[in-house]
mmCIF file of C-alpha atoms in Angstrom:
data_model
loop_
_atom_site.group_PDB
_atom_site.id
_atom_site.type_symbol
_atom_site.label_atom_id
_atom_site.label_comp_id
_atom_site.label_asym_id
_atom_site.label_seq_id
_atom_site.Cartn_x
_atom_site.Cartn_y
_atom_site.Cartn_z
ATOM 1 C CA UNK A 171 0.000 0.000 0.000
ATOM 2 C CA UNK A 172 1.420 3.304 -1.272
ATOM 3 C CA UNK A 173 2.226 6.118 2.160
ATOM 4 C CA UNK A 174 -0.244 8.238 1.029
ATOM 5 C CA UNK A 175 -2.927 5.938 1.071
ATOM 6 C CA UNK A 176 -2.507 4.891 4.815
ATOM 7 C CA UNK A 177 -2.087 8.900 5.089
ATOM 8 C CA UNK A 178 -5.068 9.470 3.799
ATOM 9 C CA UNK A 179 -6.790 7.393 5.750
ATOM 10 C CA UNK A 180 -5.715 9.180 8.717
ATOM 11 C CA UNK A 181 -6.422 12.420 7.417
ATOM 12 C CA UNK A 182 -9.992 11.247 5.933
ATOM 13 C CA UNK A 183 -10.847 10.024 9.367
ATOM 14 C CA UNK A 184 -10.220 13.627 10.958
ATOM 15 C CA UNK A 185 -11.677 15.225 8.834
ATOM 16 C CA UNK A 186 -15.028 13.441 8.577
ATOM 17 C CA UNK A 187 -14.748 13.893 12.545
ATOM 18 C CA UNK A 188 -14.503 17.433 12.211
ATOM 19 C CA UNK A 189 -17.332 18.172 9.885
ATOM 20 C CA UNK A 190 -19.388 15.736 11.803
ATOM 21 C CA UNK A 191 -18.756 17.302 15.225
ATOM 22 C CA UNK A 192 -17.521 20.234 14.363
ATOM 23 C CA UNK A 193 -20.091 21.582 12.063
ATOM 24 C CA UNK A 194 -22.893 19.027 12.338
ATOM 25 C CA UNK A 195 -22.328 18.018 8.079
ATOM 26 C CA UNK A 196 -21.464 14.700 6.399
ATOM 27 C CA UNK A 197 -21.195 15.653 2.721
ATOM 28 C CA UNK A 198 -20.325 13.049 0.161
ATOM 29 C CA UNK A 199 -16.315 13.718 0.002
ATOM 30 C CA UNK A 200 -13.649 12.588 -2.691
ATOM 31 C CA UNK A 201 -10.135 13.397 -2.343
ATOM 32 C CA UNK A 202 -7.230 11.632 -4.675
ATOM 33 C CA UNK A 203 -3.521 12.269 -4.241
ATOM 34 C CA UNK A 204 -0.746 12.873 -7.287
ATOM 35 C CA UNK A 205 2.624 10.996 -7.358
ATOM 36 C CA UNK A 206 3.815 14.760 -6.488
ATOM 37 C CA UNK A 207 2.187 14.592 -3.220
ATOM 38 C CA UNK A 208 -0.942 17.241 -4.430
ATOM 39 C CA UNK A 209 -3.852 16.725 -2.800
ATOM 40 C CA UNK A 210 -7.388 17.686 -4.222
ATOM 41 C CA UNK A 211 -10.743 17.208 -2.496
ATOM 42 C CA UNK A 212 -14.190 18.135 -2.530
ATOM 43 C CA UNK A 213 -17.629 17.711 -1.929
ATOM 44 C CA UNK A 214 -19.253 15.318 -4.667
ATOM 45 C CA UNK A 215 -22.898 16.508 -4.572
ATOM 46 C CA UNK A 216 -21.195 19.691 -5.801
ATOM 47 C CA UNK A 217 -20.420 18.485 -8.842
ATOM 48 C CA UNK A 218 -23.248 19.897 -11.550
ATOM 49 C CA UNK A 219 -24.463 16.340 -12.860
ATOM 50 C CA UNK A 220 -27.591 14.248 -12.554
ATOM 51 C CA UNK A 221 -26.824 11.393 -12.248
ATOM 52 C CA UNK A 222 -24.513 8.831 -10.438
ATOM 53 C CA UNK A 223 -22.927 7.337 -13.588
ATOM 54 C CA UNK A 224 -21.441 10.681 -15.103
ATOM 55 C CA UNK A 225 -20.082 11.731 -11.448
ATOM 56 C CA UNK A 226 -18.198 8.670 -11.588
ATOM 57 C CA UNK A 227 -16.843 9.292 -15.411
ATOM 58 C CA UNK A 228 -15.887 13.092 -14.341
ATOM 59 C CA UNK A 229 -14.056 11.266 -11.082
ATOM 60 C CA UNK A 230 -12.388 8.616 -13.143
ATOM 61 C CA UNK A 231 -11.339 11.445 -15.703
ATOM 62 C CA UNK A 232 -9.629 13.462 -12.904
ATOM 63 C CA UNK A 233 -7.850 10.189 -11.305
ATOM 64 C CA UNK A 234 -6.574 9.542 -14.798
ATOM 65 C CA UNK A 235 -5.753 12.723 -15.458
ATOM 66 C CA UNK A 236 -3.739 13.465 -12.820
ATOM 67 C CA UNK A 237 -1.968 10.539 -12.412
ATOM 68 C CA UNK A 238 -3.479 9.398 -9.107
ATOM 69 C CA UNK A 239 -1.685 7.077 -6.849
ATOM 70 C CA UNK A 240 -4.590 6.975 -4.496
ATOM 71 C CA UNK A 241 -7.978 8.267 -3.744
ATOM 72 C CA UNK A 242 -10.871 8.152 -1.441
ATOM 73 C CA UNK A 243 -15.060 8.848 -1.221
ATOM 74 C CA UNK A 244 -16.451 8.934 1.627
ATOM 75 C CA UNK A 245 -20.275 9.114 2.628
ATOM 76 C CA UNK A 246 -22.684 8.816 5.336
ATOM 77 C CA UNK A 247 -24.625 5.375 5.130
ATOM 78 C CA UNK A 248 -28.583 5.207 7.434
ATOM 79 C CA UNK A 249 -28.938 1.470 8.330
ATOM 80 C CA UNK A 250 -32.028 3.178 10.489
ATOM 81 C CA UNK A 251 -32.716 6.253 12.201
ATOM 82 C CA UNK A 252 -30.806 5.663 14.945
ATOM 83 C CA UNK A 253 -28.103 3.234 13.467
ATOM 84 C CA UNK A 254 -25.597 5.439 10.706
ATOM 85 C CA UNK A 255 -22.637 5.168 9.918
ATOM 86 C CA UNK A 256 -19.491 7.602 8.327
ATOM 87 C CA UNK A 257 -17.590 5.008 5.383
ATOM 88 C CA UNK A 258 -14.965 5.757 3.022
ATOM 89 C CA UNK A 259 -12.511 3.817 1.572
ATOM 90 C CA UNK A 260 -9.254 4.543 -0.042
ATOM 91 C CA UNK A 261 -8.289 3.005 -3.224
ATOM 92 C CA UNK A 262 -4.246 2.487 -3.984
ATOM 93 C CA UNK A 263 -3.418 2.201 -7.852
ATOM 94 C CA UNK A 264 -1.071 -0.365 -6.957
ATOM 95 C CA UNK A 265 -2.496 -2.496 -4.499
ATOM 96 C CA UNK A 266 -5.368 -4.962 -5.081
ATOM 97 C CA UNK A 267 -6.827 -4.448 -1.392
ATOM 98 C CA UNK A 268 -8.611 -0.805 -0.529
ATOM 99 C CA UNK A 269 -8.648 0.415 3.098
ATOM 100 C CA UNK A 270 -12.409 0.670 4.434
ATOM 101 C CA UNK A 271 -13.427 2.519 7.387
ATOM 102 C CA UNK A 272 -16.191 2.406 9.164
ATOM 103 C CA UNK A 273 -17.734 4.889 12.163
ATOM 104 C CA UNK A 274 -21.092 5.088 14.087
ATOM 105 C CA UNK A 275 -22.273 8.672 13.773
ATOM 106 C CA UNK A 276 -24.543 9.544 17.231
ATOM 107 C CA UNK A 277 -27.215 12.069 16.865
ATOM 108 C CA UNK A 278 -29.100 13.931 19.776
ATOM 109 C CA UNK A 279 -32.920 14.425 19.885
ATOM 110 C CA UNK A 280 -32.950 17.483 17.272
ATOM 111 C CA UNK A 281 -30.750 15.130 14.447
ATOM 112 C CA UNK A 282 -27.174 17.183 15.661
ATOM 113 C CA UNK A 283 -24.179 15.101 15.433
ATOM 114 C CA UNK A 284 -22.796 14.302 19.070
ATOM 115 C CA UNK A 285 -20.844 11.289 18.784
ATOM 116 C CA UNK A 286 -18.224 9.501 16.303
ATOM 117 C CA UNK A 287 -16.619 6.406 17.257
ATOM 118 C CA UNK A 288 -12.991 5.552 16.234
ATOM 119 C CA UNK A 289 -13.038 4.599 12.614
ATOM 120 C CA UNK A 290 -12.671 0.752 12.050
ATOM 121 C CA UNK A 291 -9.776 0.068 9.450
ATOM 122 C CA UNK A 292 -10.335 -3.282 7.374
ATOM 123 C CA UNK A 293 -8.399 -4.274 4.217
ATOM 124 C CA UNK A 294 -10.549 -5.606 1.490
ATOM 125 C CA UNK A 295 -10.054 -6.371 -2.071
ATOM 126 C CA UNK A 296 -10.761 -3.093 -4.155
ATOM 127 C CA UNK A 297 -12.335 -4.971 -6.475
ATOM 128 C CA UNK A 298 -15.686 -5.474 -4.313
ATOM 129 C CA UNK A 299 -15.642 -1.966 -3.477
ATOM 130 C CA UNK A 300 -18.208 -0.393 -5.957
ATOM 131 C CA UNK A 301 -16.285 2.685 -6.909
ATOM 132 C CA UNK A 302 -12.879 0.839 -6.980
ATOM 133 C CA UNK A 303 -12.313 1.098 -11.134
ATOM 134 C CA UNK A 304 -11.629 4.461 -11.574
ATOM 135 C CA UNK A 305 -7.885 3.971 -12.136
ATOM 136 C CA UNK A 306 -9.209 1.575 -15.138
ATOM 137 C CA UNK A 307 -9.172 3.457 -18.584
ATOM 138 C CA UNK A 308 -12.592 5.198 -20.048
ATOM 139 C CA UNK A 309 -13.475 5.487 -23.199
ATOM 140 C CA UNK A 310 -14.824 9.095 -23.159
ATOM 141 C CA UNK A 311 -16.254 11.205 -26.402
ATOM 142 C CA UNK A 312 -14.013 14.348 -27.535
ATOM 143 C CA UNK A 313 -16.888 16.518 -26.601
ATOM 144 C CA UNK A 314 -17.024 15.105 -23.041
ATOM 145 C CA UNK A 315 -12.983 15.122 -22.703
ATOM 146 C CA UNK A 316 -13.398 19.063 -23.304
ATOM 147 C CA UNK A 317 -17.096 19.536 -20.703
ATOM 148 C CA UNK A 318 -14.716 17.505 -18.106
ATOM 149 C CA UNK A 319 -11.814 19.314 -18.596
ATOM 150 C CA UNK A 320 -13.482 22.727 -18.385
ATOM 151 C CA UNK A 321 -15.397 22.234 -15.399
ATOM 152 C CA UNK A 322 -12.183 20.769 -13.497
ATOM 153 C CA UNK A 323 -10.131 23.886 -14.481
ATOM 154 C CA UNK A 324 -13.193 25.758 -12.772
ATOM 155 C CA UNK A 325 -13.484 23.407 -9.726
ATOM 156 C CA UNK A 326 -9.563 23.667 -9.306
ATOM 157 C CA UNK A 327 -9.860 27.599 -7.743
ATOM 158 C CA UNK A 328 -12.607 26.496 -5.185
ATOM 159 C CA UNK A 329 -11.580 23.011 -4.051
ATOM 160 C CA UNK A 330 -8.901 21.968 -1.182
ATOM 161 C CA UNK A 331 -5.955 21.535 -2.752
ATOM 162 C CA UNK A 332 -2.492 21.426 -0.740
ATOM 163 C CA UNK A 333 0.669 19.107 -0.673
ATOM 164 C CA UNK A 334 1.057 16.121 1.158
ATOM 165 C CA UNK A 335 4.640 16.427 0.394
ATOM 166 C CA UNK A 336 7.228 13.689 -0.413
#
């Protein structure tokens, strides 16, 4: 498993802690990380599509794109009212397991946030994990190539983006 992957991990876990606790959110989250150590992540019901299969072209486009050694989505998951979970899962170009992990979110009476537990690490085969393909090539019309492209160079000034360093 690459360093930044178990990195990211980490870092995935704090943040979804944050945003939980901190500001009471769970957006949908994708981050991936460069061989340079660049770091890119945002919210994916941000992204200006309709449905699920584009998102996942545009997110395959920009793993591809940029070379990705690793990248993550995260999302809240409602077993029950009462019974939800925070999961995410990072995906390693060249490793055939994916890190999953897995919290219970605890919300008061009024639906706030109060509690995360620790996030549960397992290793699993990426191959079971349902968005564990994008580092496999797409097949993507020139016209689409150029409406991804555009709209990444336009995500690019709003998203986090920072250096993970080497």
């Amino acid at each position: 498993m690459y360093l930044f992957a178990e990195n990211l991990a980490v870092e995935i876990s704090t943040y979804y802690r944050n945003l939980a606790l901190g500001h009471g959110v769970v957006p949908k989250v994708f981050t991936l990380v460069d061989g340079e150590g660049d770091q890119y992540l945002f919210f994916i019901d941000d992204l200006p599509m309709e449905n699920e299969e584009e998102k996942n072209q545009f997110l395959a486009y920009i793993v591809q794109e940029h070379e990705a050694v690793c990248y993550a989505r995260g999302t809240l998951v409602i077993v029950e009212k009462n019974q939800q979970y925070i999961e995410f899962a990072v995906i390693d170009r060249d490793d055939a397991d994916a890190i999953v992990c897995l919290a219970e979110l605890t919300r008061d009476m009024e639906d706030k946030p109060i509690g995360l537990s620790e996030f549960d690490k397992t290793l699993v085969k990426k191959s079971t994990i349902i968005f564990g393909h994008l580092f496999e090539k797409i097949q993507l019309s020139d016209s689409k190539m150029e409406d991804f492209e555009s709209l990444w160079l336009e995500m690019k000034s709003k998203i986090l983006h920072r250096s993970m360093g080497l």
